[in-house]
Short mmCIF file of C-alpha atoms in Angstrom, two decimals:
data_model
loop_
_atom_site.label_atom_id
_atom_site.label_comp_id
_atom_site.label_asym_id
_atom_site.label_seq_id
_atom_site.Cartn_x
_atom_site.Cartn_y
_atom_site.Cartn_z
CA MET A 1 144.67 52.99 106.06
CA ILE A 2 141.59 52.37 108.08
CA ASP A 3 143.35 53.82 111.17
CA ILE A 4 143.87 56.95 109.63
CA LEU A 5 140.24 57.59 108.49
CA ALA A 6 139.09 56.38 111.74
CA ALA A 7 141.50 58.91 113.30
CA ALA A 8 140.36 61.63 111.00
CA GLY A 9 136.57 61.39 111.61
CA ALA A 10 136.78 61.22 115.06
CA GLY A 11 138.66 64.55 115.36
CA ALA A 12 135.99 66.29 113.44
CA GLU A 13 133.28 67.18 115.87
CA ALA A 14 129.78 68.91 115.20
CA PRO A 15 129.45 72.45 115.81
CA PRO A 16 127.40 73.45 118.88
CA ALA A 17 123.43 73.65 117.97
CA TRP A 18 122.99 77.24 118.47
CA ILE A 19 125.22 77.86 115.75
CA ASN A 20 122.48 76.36 113.42
CA PHE A 21 120.18 79.47 114.57
CA LEU A 22 122.60 81.98 113.92
CA PRO A 23 120.88 82.57 110.60
CA ILE A 24 117.65 82.76 111.62
CA ILE A 25 118.76 84.99 114.36
CA GLY A 26 120.21 87.50 111.82
CA MET A 27 117.08 87.39 109.99
CA VAL A 28 115.12 88.49 112.54
CA ALA A 29 117.11 91.16 113.41
CA ILE A 30 117.30 92.74 110.18
CA PHE A 31 113.61 92.69 109.88
CA TRP A 32 113.20 94.32 112.79
CA PHE A 33 115.73 97.21 112.14
CA LEU A 34 114.74 97.78 108.41
CA ILE A 35 111.03 96.88 108.32
CA ILE A 36 109.23 96.90 111.72
CA ARG A 37 111.11 99.11 113.75
CA PRO A 38 110.74 101.98 111.22
CA GLN A 39 107.16 101.16 110.78
CA MET A 40 106.73 101.83 114.15
CA LYS A 41 108.02 104.94 114.59
CA ARG A 42 105.61 106.35 111.51
CA GLN A 43 102.61 104.71 113.41
CA LYS A 44 103.56 107.01 116.35
CA GLU A 45 104.17 109.86 114.69
CA HIS A 46 100.62 109.58 112.86
CA GLN A 47 98.90 108.79 116.10
CA ALA A 48 100.40 111.98 117.72
CA LYS A 49 99.07 114.10 114.79
CA ILE A 50 95.52 112.62 114.31
CA GLY A 51 95.75 113.30 118.48
CA SER A 52 96.44 116.95 117.50
CA VAL A 53 93.47 117.38 115.16
CA LYS A 54 91.63 120.58 116.33
CA LYS A 55 88.51 122.35 114.81
CA GLY A 56 89.45 124.34 111.69
CA ASP A 57 92.11 122.00 110.12
CA GLN A 58 91.90 121.02 107.16
CA VAL A 59 91.94 117.31 106.77
CA VAL A 60 92.58 114.27 104.18
CA THR A 61 90.76 110.83 105.12
CA ALA A 62 91.92 107.50 104.12
CA GLY A 63 88.96 107.53 101.82
CA GLY A 64 90.29 110.32 100.06
CA LEU A 65 87.79 113.21 101.11
CA VAL A 66 88.97 116.46 102.00
CA GLY A 67 87.16 118.66 104.32
CA LYS A 68 87.54 121.03 107.49
CA VAL A 69 86.82 119.77 111.14
CA ALA A 70 83.86 120.85 112.50
CA LYS A 71 83.91 119.19 115.51
CA VAL A 72 86.49 116.87 117.22
CA THR A 73 85.27 114.37 119.99
CA ASP A 74 87.40 111.32 121.37
CA ASP A 75 86.67 108.63 118.45
CA TYR A 76 84.80 110.62 116.05
CA VAL A 77 85.29 113.88 113.80
CA GLU A 78 82.91 115.79 112.11
CA ILE A 79 84.08 116.92 108.64
CA ASP A 80 82.41 119.54 106.51
CA LEU A 81 83.05 118.49 102.93
CA ALA A 82 81.21 121.47 101.17
CA LYS A 83 77.85 124.06 102.17
CA ASP A 84 75.60 122.15 103.95
CA VAL A 85 77.17 118.47 104.12
CA ARG A 86 78.82 117.49 106.82
CA VAL A 87 80.18 113.77 107.82
CA LYS A 88 81.40 111.95 110.71
CA ALA A 89 84.30 109.98 110.68
CA VAL A 90 86.05 107.74 112.82
CA LYS A 91 88.98 109.83 113.97
CA HIS A 92 91.71 107.43 113.37
CA THR A 93 90.84 107.36 109.66
CA ILE A 94 92.25 110.19 108.62
CA GLY A 95 94.91 110.49 106.46
CA ASP A 96 96.73 113.83 106.66
CA ILE A 97 96.61 116.96 108.11
CA ILE A 98 96.84 119.75 105.28
CA GLU A 99 99.15 122.83 106.39
CA PRO A 100 97.45 125.98 106.23
CA GLY A 101 98.08 128.08 102.86
CA GLY A 102 98.77 124.41 100.92
CA LYS A 103 96.80 123.94 98.11
CA PRO A 104 95.73 120.67 96.21
CA ALA A 105 98.12 118.83 93.80
CA ASN A 106 95.74 118.96 90.77
CA ASP A 107 95.23 123.16 90.58
#
């Protein structure tokens, strides 16, 4: 009886060490394709949109201010918020460009 138990125990080998890492590799792949990759795509699209900002565009800043672009430099944008009210904003804080003819949601 002892010989049978010893033979059964010796025949069962442990799986290779790399198999223990498969679940972790699978989770990283899932995070990459479902979270990281789409976020990188949206970030590239936003950078391209911000790079195309020009004088006369109507924009929304990350702080929620809506105005018309008066001047564009490499890092800054001057935005007319109202008559005789002009603010200087960092270019990357522009949240979106409002299409011409679009109207605010609360009207």
